[in-house]
Structures are given as structure tokens and as C-alpha cells.
Amino acid sequence: WGRHFMGLTDFFLNYIPGYNKFRAVSMTLVIAELTLPIMALLGLDYILKNIEVLRKNGKQKMLFVSFGIVGGLTLLFWLVPDLFNSFGKQNEFDTMFSQYKAQLKGQISDDQIKSILNNALPIAEEVRAQIFRADSIRSFGFILAAFLAIFAYFKKTFEKEVLAVIILVLVVGDLWTVNKRYLDKENYVAAKKMEKPVPKAAHNQQILADTEPNFRVFNTTARLDQDSRTSYYHNNLGGYHGAKSKRYQELIDFHLGRGNRGVVNMLNTKYYIVQEQSGGQGIRVNPERIGPAWFVNELQIVENADSEITALSNFNPKDVAFVDQRFESSINPNISRDSLASITLTSYSPKELVYKLSNNADGFAVFSEIYYQPGWNAYLDGAPAEHVRVNYVLRGMNVPSGNHEVVFKFEPESYYTGEKISLGSSLILIIVVLGALGMTIKSSLSSDSDELISKNPDS
């Protein structure tokens, strides 16, 4: 229920491990989807293991009570669908009115849009109610079938193996028919059609012909935070992810979306994808790109993150870098850049980047990669080195004069800790299973031995 029942929502957010990492409060339904079938199977298991006692004590009435509650609810939903449900969404009229108004752009008047919605929304609500009623009576059918099967088993009409087959058929039938609503045969195509779901256009081929280890592409024809097609072939300046870094999204909102060329250049943007007059798409090379890394002339300490992102509004990333004061103790501001200073990216992979650096003075290097402290470690000539966040999102570090190698590696402790926990848990599980199997075999051999002795006492 989210904000409609904050007591429950806050409890899950604060006390259920991992729940606050989900994007939607409706993820609580996953718990019900897992636990309710398990409870049902435990109930069925109890009946199968204790059937003689249940028959002897006349416990069939428990079955009737269960059927009455669950089956009765589904019948009630079918008879009175709006008893516990509302088939109209909150603020639906206003939301749809705004959407239609934006899409139609004055083609029809506001009164006409309102008239359409006033006629259409009641019909939509009635359709939703009919779908709900259809599912309610469908559910009652499965519940009735399961009840009759278990009741017949109580009455010794057939053995438990037959009951198991019936329940299996009901479960598979229920899942199969519902799943087909979402994934039917029309949703599947031949593998060869899906090998390249994004056709490779001429401009894609031109960019892919570039052998430089790493650079980014800015598709100006698509929305920066919704463009996923560009990412299929290239390192996209934008792109969509449901859990992207909030800091990068803010960079899009404050600067990239407003065409801040300084920020575009500091992100190693080599190519623009643009709309051609002919209607197709083409590319333009960015002549102002700085590259994958560079030495700066000056470091400016800013008060906080707000000051840091604001400072990017008008600056030359090649000359100056902005550092939040929280990192001030980790840097040496006395830097210089030799006219022949250079940084080259010699090796690139998503989890390891290798740079060759040369500078005749103590300098400060800015790397056009997103700063993400949990897991990313820096090494200077093989020794661990400290790096800090600069320019709101990038990495930076002091580098002594001379020729050096800097390596960034993604080495999250949580991953390696999780690997150890997973290995230990698997070993424990294997030991428990083997132990249980051994005890079962031993018990079986012991029972057979006792039976032989009882049959042949003289021997």
C-alpha cells in the first residue's frame, strides 16, 4: 500500500533486510507469492502423512472450513467485485487529460478531451471489473477441483499418488494459463531475428571502425536518460538504467541536458550522433574532447556538493578541477603541468583500466571515469594509491613527477565476502544432505537386519 499505509511500509523499509533496495513497495507481493504456496504444500504434506489419524478423528470438516473460506471469498468477489476494490485509479482523469493535451497539441479543445475521458473512463472501469470477476470465478474453479480431489482422497476413492498427479495438473494448468497472458507464442521469434535486435546503421559502423580503447558517444537525437539503443553498440554518454547513480542523473539534469560543452568534453565524448537534413542519422567528431585522462593546472576546493556541481556551469576542464573540501586532506594542491605531459589509456575493460603517465613535475591527473568508491581501487606503479572525486563525478589523484603506471581495478569486498559465504553455505548444505542420506541408509540397513533376526531367531 506504500504511502497509503506508512506504518507497514516503514516497518519493511527499516527492518526487512534488502527491502529498501527495491524500487517499488509492491515488491512485498513477492513475499506472499513465495510463502503462500509453501504453506499450501506444507498443509498438503500434513494431510498425506497423517491421513489415517485425520480419517479416524473425522477431521474432514477442516477441509470444508478451508474450502468455505477461500472458495467463499472468490465467489464473493465474483458476485460483488467492488466490495473491496476500486476499479478507478486515483487522479486518473487529471493524468490522462494532461497526457492527451500534450500529445494532441491543440488539435482539439480541452472540453472535447474532457468529454472523451468522461465517456471512456467509466467503460474502462467496467472492463476492469469484468476482468476481475472472470479471474474470481476461474480461481473458484481451481479451488473447487482441489477440494474435490482432497475430499475424494479422504474417502479412499484413490491413492495419494493419484492425488499428487491431480494437484500437479491443477498447479501447472493455473500457472500455464496465466503465464500465457504475458508470454504467448507471438512473443517468441526465431533466434536469428534476435541476434541483432538493434539494426547496425551506417553511422554505427563508422564509430565501430575506431580502434581507440575507450571513448563515449553522445546521441543528440534521443533523450539522454532514456536512450538504450545507442548503448547496444557504443559507450553511451546517456542511457537508461532503473538504478543509475543519482549523481550522474543530476549531471544530466543540470548540465548534459542543457548542452554544457565543458561537461560533455570532460566525459571523453568523441562522437556526436546527429539528425541529418536527409532524415537519417550521421556523426560528428567532437574537436574539443580532452581524452580519457589529463593533467590539470589548478585545483579549486569547493564548500560542498552543491558548490561542486554549480562550478561546472562555466569552466575549462582541461585547466581546472573542482574538489569537495571533504577530500582536501587527501590531495596535494601544489601541482604543475609540464608542456609535454601526457596520459595514455593503454588497456580498457569494465573492471580494469591501465594508464601510462608522463610529467616532469608533480601533477594532478583527472580520469574520465565515474568515481565510485565502494569497490574501485587505484594503484600507482603497483602500490595502492588514494584517489578522490573531482568535478562532481570523475576520479582524480596526485601523481609524482616522472613516468608512471596507474591502474584502476574493481575489487568490491562485498563480492569476495559473498563468495566465501556462498562457498561455506554450499559446503554446509552438502554435508547436511550427505549426513541425512547416510543416516537414512544406516537406519534402513538396521531395520532390515532386525527383520532378518526376528524371522530367524535360531540363527
PDB file of C-alpha atoms in Angstrom, residues 160-395:
ATOM      1  CA  LYS A 160      -2.111 -40.473  -2.719  1.00  0.00           C
ATOM      2  CA  GLU A 161      -0.202 -40.895  -5.993  1.00  0.00           C
ATOM      3  CA  VAL A 162      -3.374 -40.052  -7.919  1.00  0.00           C
ATOM      4  CA  LEU A 163      -3.979 -37.037  -5.672  1.00  0.00           C
ATOM      5  CA  ALA A 164      -0.421 -35.842  -6.325  1.00  0.00           C
ATOM      6  CA  VAL A 165      -0.950 -36.053 -10.091  1.00  0.00           C
ATOM      7  CA  ILE A 166      -4.244 -34.146  -9.863  1.00  0.00           C
ATOM      8  CA  ILE A 167      -2.706 -31.361  -7.761  1.00  0.00           C
ATOM      9  CA  LEU A 168       0.265 -31.176 -10.143  1.00  0.00           C
ATOM     10  CA  VAL A 169      -2.043 -30.831 -13.150  1.00  0.00           C
ATOM     11  CA  LEU A 170      -4.037 -28.087 -11.397  1.00  0.00           C
ATOM     12  CA  VAL A 171      -0.915 -26.140 -10.422  1.00  0.00           C
ATOM     13  CA  VAL A 172       0.648 -26.375 -13.877  1.00  0.00           C
ATOM     14  CA  GLY A 173      -2.673 -25.528 -15.541  1.00  0.00           C
ATOM     15  CA  ASP A 174      -3.112 -22.468 -13.337  1.00  0.00           C
ATOM     16  CA  LEU A 175       0.419 -21.192 -13.956  1.00  0.00           C
ATOM     17  CA  TRP A 176       0.377 -22.038 -17.659  1.00  0.00           C
ATOM     18  CA  THR A 177      -2.832 -20.192 -18.469  1.00  0.00           C
ATOM     19  CA  VAL A 178      -1.842 -17.076 -16.512  1.00  0.00           C
ATOM     20  CA  ASN A 179       1.706 -17.001 -17.894  1.00  0.00           C
ATOM     21  CA  LYS A 180       0.367 -17.182 -21.443  1.00  0.00           C
ATOM     22  CA  ARG A 181      -1.266 -13.820 -20.870  1.00  0.00           C
ATOM     23  CA  TYR A 182       2.213 -12.307 -20.652  1.00  0.00           C
ATOM     24  CA  LEU A 183       4.314 -14.603 -22.836  1.00  0.00           C
ATOM     25  CA  ASP A 184       2.452 -16.261 -25.685  1.00  0.00           C
ATOM     26  CA  LYS A 185       3.834 -17.766 -28.876  1.00  0.00           C
ATOM     27  CA  GLU A 186       3.559 -14.347 -30.543  1.00  0.00           C
ATOM     28  CA  ASN A 187       6.229 -13.104 -28.120  1.00  0.00           C
ATOM     29  CA  TYR A 188       8.806 -15.568 -29.426  1.00  0.00           C
ATOM     30  CA  VAL A 189      10.716 -15.201 -32.658  1.00  0.00           C
ATOM     31  CA  ALA A 190      13.443 -17.183 -34.366  1.00  0.00           C
ATOM     32  CA  ALA A 191      16.878 -16.801 -32.777  1.00  0.00           C
ATOM     33  CA  LYS A 192      18.350 -15.366 -35.971  1.00  0.00           C
ATOM     34  CA  LYS A 193      15.891 -12.486 -35.759  1.00  0.00           C
ATOM     35  CA  MET A 194      17.049 -11.616 -32.252  1.00  0.00           C
ATOM     36  CA  GLU A 195      20.798 -11.862 -32.793  1.00  0.00           C
ATOM     37  CA  LYS A 196      20.807  -8.162 -33.677  1.00  0.00           C
ATOM     38  CA  PRO A 197      17.653  -6.567 -32.253  1.00  0.00           C
ATOM     39  CA  VAL A 198      19.132  -3.111 -32.975  1.00  0.00           C
ATOM     40  CA  PRO A 199      19.993  -2.802 -36.685  1.00  0.00           C
ATOM     41  CA  LYS A 200      23.530  -1.540 -37.327  1.00  0.00           C
ATOM     42  CA  ALA A 201      23.244   1.687 -39.259  1.00  0.00           C
ATOM     43  CA  ALA A 202      25.995   3.329 -41.317  1.00  0.00           C
ATOM     44  CA  HIS A 203      26.888   5.771 -38.532  1.00  0.00           C
ATOM     45  CA  ASN A 204      27.229   2.851 -36.080  1.00  0.00           C
ATOM     46  CA  GLN A 205      29.670   1.139 -38.447  1.00  0.00           C
ATOM     47  CA  GLN A 206      31.733   4.322 -38.764  1.00  0.00           C
ATOM     48  CA  ILE A 207      32.081   4.657 -34.993  1.00  0.00           C
ATOM     49  CA  LEU A 208      32.833   0.950 -34.524  1.00  0.00           C
ATOM     50  CA  ALA A 209      35.696   1.262 -37.009  1.00  0.00           C
ATOM     51  CA  ASP A 210      37.509   3.485 -34.478  1.00  0.00           C
ATOM     52  CA  THR A 211      40.063   1.297 -32.636  1.00  0.00           C
ATOM     53  CA  GLU A 212      40.715   3.646 -29.716  1.00  0.00           C
ATOM     54  CA  PRO A 213      40.334   1.659 -26.433  1.00  0.00           C
ATOM     55  CA  ASN A 214      37.595   3.770 -24.904  1.00  0.00           C
ATOM     56  CA  PHE A 215      35.508   6.852 -25.674  1.00  0.00           C
ATOM     57  CA  ARG A 216      31.888   7.899 -25.382  1.00  0.00           C
ATOM     58  CA  VAL A 217      29.154   8.720 -27.865  1.00  0.00           C
ATOM     59  CA  PHE A 218      26.515  11.431 -27.401  1.00  0.00           C
ATOM     60  CA  ASN A 219      23.282  10.691 -29.295  1.00  0.00           C
ATOM     61  CA  THR A 220      21.660  14.109 -29.687  1.00  0.00           C
ATOM     62  CA  THR A 221      18.615  12.590 -31.411  1.00  0.00           C
ATOM     63  CA  ALA A 222      17.408  10.745 -28.290  1.00  0.00           C
ATOM     64  CA  ARG A 223      16.609  11.625 -24.692  1.00  0.00           C
ATOM     65  CA  LEU A 224      19.800  11.248 -22.658  1.00  0.00           C
ATOM     66  CA  ASP A 225      18.330   9.324 -19.720  1.00  0.00           C
ATOM     67  CA  GLN A 226      16.055   7.098 -21.826  1.00  0.00           C
ATOM     68  CA  ASP A 227      18.303   6.125 -24.746  1.00  0.00           C
ATOM     69  CA  SER A 228      19.169   2.429 -24.635  1.00  0.00           C
ATOM     70  CA  ARG A 229      19.658   1.711 -28.355  1.00  0.00           C
ATOM     71  CA  THR A 230      22.924   3.663 -28.566  1.00  0.00           C
ATOM     72  CA  SER A 231      24.304   1.538 -25.723  1.00  0.00           C
ATOM     73  CA  TYR A 232      23.920  -1.614 -27.826  1.00  0.00           C
ATOM     74  CA  TYR A 233      26.960  -0.707 -29.927  1.00  0.00           C
ATOM     75  CA  HIS A 234      28.727   2.135 -28.128  1.00  0.00           C
ATOM     76  CA  ASN A 235      29.755   3.517 -24.749  1.00  0.00           C
ATOM     77  CA  ASN A 236      26.795   5.831 -24.384  1.00  0.00           C
ATOM     78  CA  LEU A 237      27.055   9.216 -22.692  1.00  0.00           C
ATOM     79  CA  GLY A 238      23.463   8.715 -21.561  1.00  0.00           C
ATOM     80  CA  GLY A 239      21.346   5.587 -21.446  1.00  0.00           C
ATOM     81  CA  TYR A 240      18.668   4.098 -19.233  1.00  0.00           C
ATOM     82  CA  HIS A 241      19.026   2.146 -16.016  1.00  0.00           C
ATOM     83  CA  GLY A 242      16.425   1.778 -13.310  1.00  0.00           C
ATOM     84  CA  ALA A 243      19.057   2.185 -10.600  1.00  0.00           C
ATOM     85  CA  LYS A 244      21.547   4.574 -12.166  1.00  0.00           C
ATOM     86  CA  SER A 245      23.775   6.726  -9.984  1.00  0.00           C
ATOM     87  CA  LYS A 246      21.781   9.668  -8.665  1.00  0.00           C
ATOM     88  CA  ARG A 247      24.885  11.846  -9.005  1.00  0.00           C
ATOM     89  CA  TYR A 248      25.111  11.082 -12.752  1.00  0.00           C
ATOM     90  CA  GLN A 249      21.392  11.718 -13.196  1.00  0.00           C
ATOM     91  CA  GLU A 250      21.901  15.107 -11.564  1.00  0.00           C
ATOM     92  CA  LEU A 251      24.746  15.776 -14.006  1.00  0.00           C
ATOM     93  CA  ILE A 252      22.302  15.047 -16.842  1.00  0.00           C
ATOM     94  CA  ASP A 253      19.644  17.319 -15.339  1.00  0.00           C
ATOM     95  CA  PHE A 254      21.939  20.244 -14.550  1.00  0.00           C
ATOM     96  CA  HIS A 255      24.459  20.167 -17.381  1.00  0.00           C
ATOM     97  CA  LEU A 256      24.301  17.489 -20.089  1.00  0.00           C
ATOM     98  CA  GLY A 257      20.628  18.071 -20.784  1.00  0.00           C
ATOM     99  CA  ARG A 258      21.378  21.778 -21.156  1.00  0.00           C
ATOM    100  CA  GLY A 259      24.243  21.273 -23.583  1.00  0.00           C
ATOM    101  CA  ASN A 260      27.150  22.222 -21.280  1.00  0.00           C
ATOM    102  CA  ARG A 261      30.094  21.583 -23.595  1.00  0.00           C
ATOM    103  CA  GLY A 262      32.635  21.649 -20.775  1.00  0.00           C
ATOM    104  CA  VAL A 263      30.909  18.720 -19.087  1.00  0.00           C
ATOM    105  CA  VAL A 264      30.453  16.904 -22.408  1.00  0.00           C
ATOM    106  CA  ASN A 265      34.183  17.287 -23.104  1.00  0.00           C
ATOM    107  CA  MET A 266      35.318  16.111 -19.660  1.00  0.00           C
ATOM    108  CA  LEU A 267      33.310  12.897 -20.212  1.00  0.00           C
ATOM    109  CA  ASN A 268      35.549  11.845 -23.122  1.00  0.00           C
ATOM    110  CA  THR A 269      32.834  12.361 -25.735  1.00  0.00           C
ATOM    111  CA  LYS A 270      34.445  11.698 -29.111  1.00  0.00           C
ATOM    112  CA  TYR A 271      31.400  11.440 -31.392  1.00  0.00           C
ATOM    113  CA  TYR A 272      28.005  13.093 -31.664  1.00  0.00           C
ATOM    114  CA  ILE A 273      25.162  11.262 -33.366  1.00  0.00           C
ATOM    115  CA  VAL A 274      23.099  13.941 -35.123  1.00  0.00           C
ATOM    116  CA  GLN A 275      19.992  14.183 -37.264  1.00  0.00           C
ATOM    117  CA  GLU A 276      20.824  14.830 -40.905  1.00  0.00           C
ATOM    118  CA  GLN A 277      18.697  17.025 -43.175  1.00  0.00           C
ATOM    119  CA  SER A 278      18.029  13.938 -45.286  1.00  0.00           C
ATOM    120  CA  GLY A 279      16.181  12.419 -42.352  1.00  0.00           C
ATOM    121  CA  GLY A 280      18.779   9.821 -41.412  1.00  0.00           C
ATOM    122  CA  GLN A 281      21.430   9.941 -38.715  1.00  0.00           C
ATOM    123  CA  GLY A 282      25.073  10.834 -39.078  1.00  0.00           C
ATOM    124  CA  ILE A 283      28.088  11.508 -36.863  1.00  0.00           C
ATOM    125  CA  ARG A 284      30.234  14.486 -35.993  1.00  0.00           C
ATOM    126  CA  VAL A 285      33.658  14.296 -34.346  1.00  0.00           C
ATOM    127  CA  ASN A 286      33.989  16.397 -31.186  1.00  0.00           C
ATOM    128  CA  PRO A 287      37.126  18.543 -31.728  1.00  0.00           C
ATOM    129  CA  GLU A 288      37.112  19.773 -28.107  1.00  0.00           C
ATOM    130  CA  ARG A 289      37.377  16.364 -26.479  1.00  0.00           C
ATOM    131  CA  ILE A 290      40.174  16.155 -23.907  1.00  0.00           C
ATOM    132  CA  GLY A 291      40.565  12.380 -23.874  1.00  0.00           C
ATOM    133  CA  PRO A 292      40.361   9.556 -21.322  1.00  0.00           C
ATOM    134  CA  ALA A 293      42.631  11.361 -18.792  1.00  0.00           C
ATOM    135  CA  TRP A 294      44.687  14.562 -18.451  1.00  0.00           C
ATOM    136  CA  PHE A 295      46.783  16.684 -16.085  1.00  0.00           C
ATOM    137  CA  VAL A 296      45.264  19.966 -14.843  1.00  0.00           C
ATOM    138  CA  ASN A 297      46.977  23.249 -13.941  1.00  0.00           C
ATOM    139  CA  GLU A 298      44.840  24.124 -10.948  1.00  0.00           C
ATOM    140  CA  LEU A 299      42.728  22.585  -8.170  1.00  0.00           C
ATOM    141  CA  GLN A 300      39.900  24.574  -6.626  1.00  0.00           C
ATOM    142  CA  ILE A 301      38.437  23.498  -3.294  1.00  0.00           C
ATOM    143  CA  VAL A 302      34.661  23.998  -3.064  1.00  0.00           C
ATOM    144  CA  GLU A 303      32.483  24.005   0.019  1.00  0.00           C
ATOM    145  CA  ASN A 304      30.139  21.093  -0.750  1.00  0.00           C
ATOM    146  CA  ALA A 305      28.498  19.045  -3.487  1.00  0.00           C
ATOM    147  CA  ASP A 306      26.113  21.871  -4.415  1.00  0.00           C
ATOM    148  CA  SER A 307      29.040  24.208  -4.985  1.00  0.00           C
ATOM    149  CA  GLU A 308      30.843  21.487  -6.920  1.00  0.00           C
ATOM    150  CA  ILE A 309      28.056  20.881  -9.438  1.00  0.00           C
ATOM    151  CA  THR A 310      27.397  24.623  -9.765  1.00  0.00           C
ATOM    152  CA  ALA A 311      31.075  25.275 -10.513  1.00  0.00           C
ATOM    153  CA  LEU A 312      30.786  23.135 -13.665  1.00  0.00           C
ATOM    154  CA  SER A 313      28.492  25.713 -15.268  1.00  0.00           C
ATOM    155  CA  ASN A 314      31.347  27.677 -16.791  1.00  0.00           C
ATOM    156  CA  PHE A 315      34.843  26.154 -16.743  1.00  0.00           C
ATOM    157  CA  ASN A 316      37.584  24.650 -18.874  1.00  0.00           C
ATOM    158  CA  PRO A 317      38.010  21.051 -17.683  1.00  0.00           C
ATOM    159  CA  LYS A 318      41.450  20.851 -19.270  1.00  0.00           C
ATOM    160  CA  ASP A 319      42.856  23.506 -16.919  1.00  0.00           C
ATOM    161  CA  VAL A 320      40.967  23.284 -13.620  1.00  0.00           C
ATOM    162  CA  ALA A 321      39.380  20.610 -11.455  1.00  0.00           C
ATOM    163  CA  PHE A 322      36.967  21.160  -8.575  1.00  0.00           C
ATOM    164  CA  VAL A 323      37.385  19.174  -5.354  1.00  0.00           C
ATOM    165  CA  ASP A 324      34.884  18.954  -2.492  1.00  0.00           C
ATOM    166  CA  GLN A 325      36.508  20.135   0.744  1.00  0.00           C
ATOM    167  CA  ARG A 326      35.847  16.729   2.334  1.00  0.00           C
ATOM    168  CA  PHE A 327      38.685  15.422   0.144  1.00  0.00           C
ATOM    169  CA  GLU A 328      41.023  18.362   0.839  1.00  0.00           C
ATOM    170  CA  SER A 329      43.219  16.422   3.279  1.00  0.00           C
ATOM    171  CA  SER A 330      43.736  13.687   0.656  1.00  0.00           C
ATOM    172  CA  ILE A 331      45.252  15.857  -2.054  1.00  0.00           C
ATOM    173  CA  ASN A 332      48.363  17.987  -2.575  1.00  0.00           C
ATOM    174  CA  PRO A 333      47.336  21.310  -4.166  1.00  0.00           C
ATOM    175  CA  ASN A 334      50.913  22.170  -5.175  1.00  0.00           C
ATOM    176  CA  ILE A 335      50.794  20.871  -8.714  1.00  0.00           C
ATOM    177  CA  SER A 336      52.193  21.738 -12.089  1.00  0.00           C
ATOM    178  CA  ARG A 337      51.754  20.508 -15.646  1.00  0.00           C
ATOM    179  CA  ASP A 338      54.690  20.198 -17.997  1.00  0.00           C
ATOM    180  CA  SER A 339      54.017  21.258 -21.589  1.00  0.00           C
ATOM    181  CA  LEU A 340      54.899  17.747 -22.743  1.00  0.00           C
ATOM    182  CA  ALA A 341      52.870  15.963 -20.032  1.00  0.00           C
ATOM    183  CA  SER A 342      50.725  13.127 -21.315  1.00  0.00           C
ATOM    184  CA  ILE A 343      48.397  10.362 -20.185  1.00  0.00           C
ATOM    185  CA  THR A 344      47.559   7.383 -22.392  1.00  0.00           C
ATOM    186  CA  LEU A 345      44.932   4.729 -21.778  1.00  0.00           C
ATOM    187  CA  THR A 346      46.724   1.532 -22.771  1.00  0.00           C
ATOM    188  CA  SER A 347      44.195  -1.076 -21.670  1.00  0.00           C
ATOM    189  CA  TYR A 348      40.470  -0.932 -21.016  1.00  0.00           C
ATOM    190  CA  SER A 349      37.899  -3.342 -19.630  1.00  0.00           C
ATOM    191  CA  PRO A 350      34.828  -2.675 -17.483  1.00  0.00           C
ATOM    192  CA  LYS A 351      36.691  -3.802 -14.346  1.00  0.00           C
ATOM    193  CA  GLU A 352      40.295  -2.741 -15.047  1.00  0.00           C
ATOM    194  CA  LEU A 353      41.836   0.324 -16.697  1.00  0.00           C
ATOM    195  CA  VAL A 354      45.581   0.874 -17.235  1.00  0.00           C
ATOM    196  CA  TYR A 355      47.143   4.278 -17.909  1.00  0.00           C
ATOM    197  CA  LYS A 356      50.689   5.391 -18.766  1.00  0.00           C
ATOM    198  CA  LEU A 357      51.532   8.842 -17.371  1.00  0.00           C
ATOM    199  CA  SER A 358      54.440  11.190 -18.006  1.00  0.00           C
ATOM    200  CA  ASN A 359      55.032  14.572 -16.369  1.00  0.00           C
ATOM    201  CA  ASN A 360      58.229  16.401 -15.411  1.00  0.00           C
ATOM    202  CA  ALA A 361      56.549  17.881 -12.319  1.00  0.00           C
ATOM    203  CA  ASP A 362      54.298  16.718  -9.501  1.00  0.00           C
ATOM    204  CA  GLY A 363      50.870  16.841 -11.045  1.00  0.00           C
ATOM    205  CA  PHE A 364      47.213  16.025 -10.570  1.00  0.00           C
ATOM    206  CA  ALA A 365      45.557  13.672 -13.049  1.00  0.00           C
ATOM    207  CA  VAL A 366      41.826  13.657 -13.835  1.00  0.00           C
ATOM    208  CA  PHE A 367      40.416  10.417 -15.205  1.00  0.00           C
ATOM    209  CA  SER A 368      37.242  10.480 -17.290  1.00  0.00           C
ATOM    210  CA  GLU A 369      35.638   7.641 -15.365  1.00  0.00           C
ATOM    211  CA  ILE A 370      32.850   7.827 -12.813  1.00  0.00           C
ATOM    212  CA  TYR A 371      34.036   7.959  -9.195  1.00  0.00           C
ATOM    213  CA  TYR A 372      32.536   5.081  -7.256  1.00  0.00           C
ATOM    214  CA  GLN A 373      34.365   4.453  -4.025  1.00  0.00           C
ATOM    215  CA  PRO A 374      32.816   1.104  -2.958  1.00  0.00           C
ATOM    216  CA  GLY A 375      34.959  -1.380  -4.872  1.00  0.00           C
ATOM    217  CA  TRP A 376      37.194   0.714  -7.128  1.00  0.00           C
ATOM    218  CA  ASN A 377      40.851   0.738  -6.057  1.00  0.00           C
ATOM    219  CA  ALA A 378      43.728   2.682  -7.588  1.00  0.00           C
ATOM    220  CA  TYR A 379      47.339   1.512  -7.899  1.00  0.00           C
ATOM    221  CA  LEU A 380      50.360   3.677  -8.705  1.00  0.00           C
ATOM    222  CA  ASP A 381      53.227   1.587 -10.081  1.00  0.00           C
ATOM    223  CA  GLY A 382      51.689  -1.473  -8.433  1.00  0.00           C
ATOM    224  CA  ALA A 383      51.251   0.107  -4.973  1.00  0.00           C
ATOM    225  CA  PRO A 384      47.819   1.108  -3.589  1.00  0.00           C
ATOM    226  CA  ALA A 385      47.178   4.827  -4.100  1.00  0.00           C
ATOM    227  CA  GLU A 386      44.430   7.140  -2.917  1.00  0.00           C
ATOM    228  CA  HIS A 387      42.094   8.753  -5.407  1.00  0.00           C
ATOM    229  CA  VAL A 388      39.332  11.294  -4.844  1.00  0.00           C
ATOM    230  CA  ARG A 389      36.215  12.614  -6.518  1.00  0.00           C
ATOM    231  CA  VAL A 390      36.606  15.673  -8.738  1.00  0.00           C
ATOM    232  CA  ASN A 391      34.224  17.638 -10.966  1.00  0.00           C
ATOM    233  CA  TYR A 392      31.273  16.100  -9.123  1.00  0.00           C
ATOM    234  CA  VAL A 393      31.532  12.692 -10.826  1.00  0.00           C
ATOM    235  CA  LEU A 394      35.076  11.969 -12.037  1.00  0.00           C
ATOM    236  CA  ARG A 395      38.210  10.432 -10.489  1.00  0.00           C
TER     237      ARG A 395
END
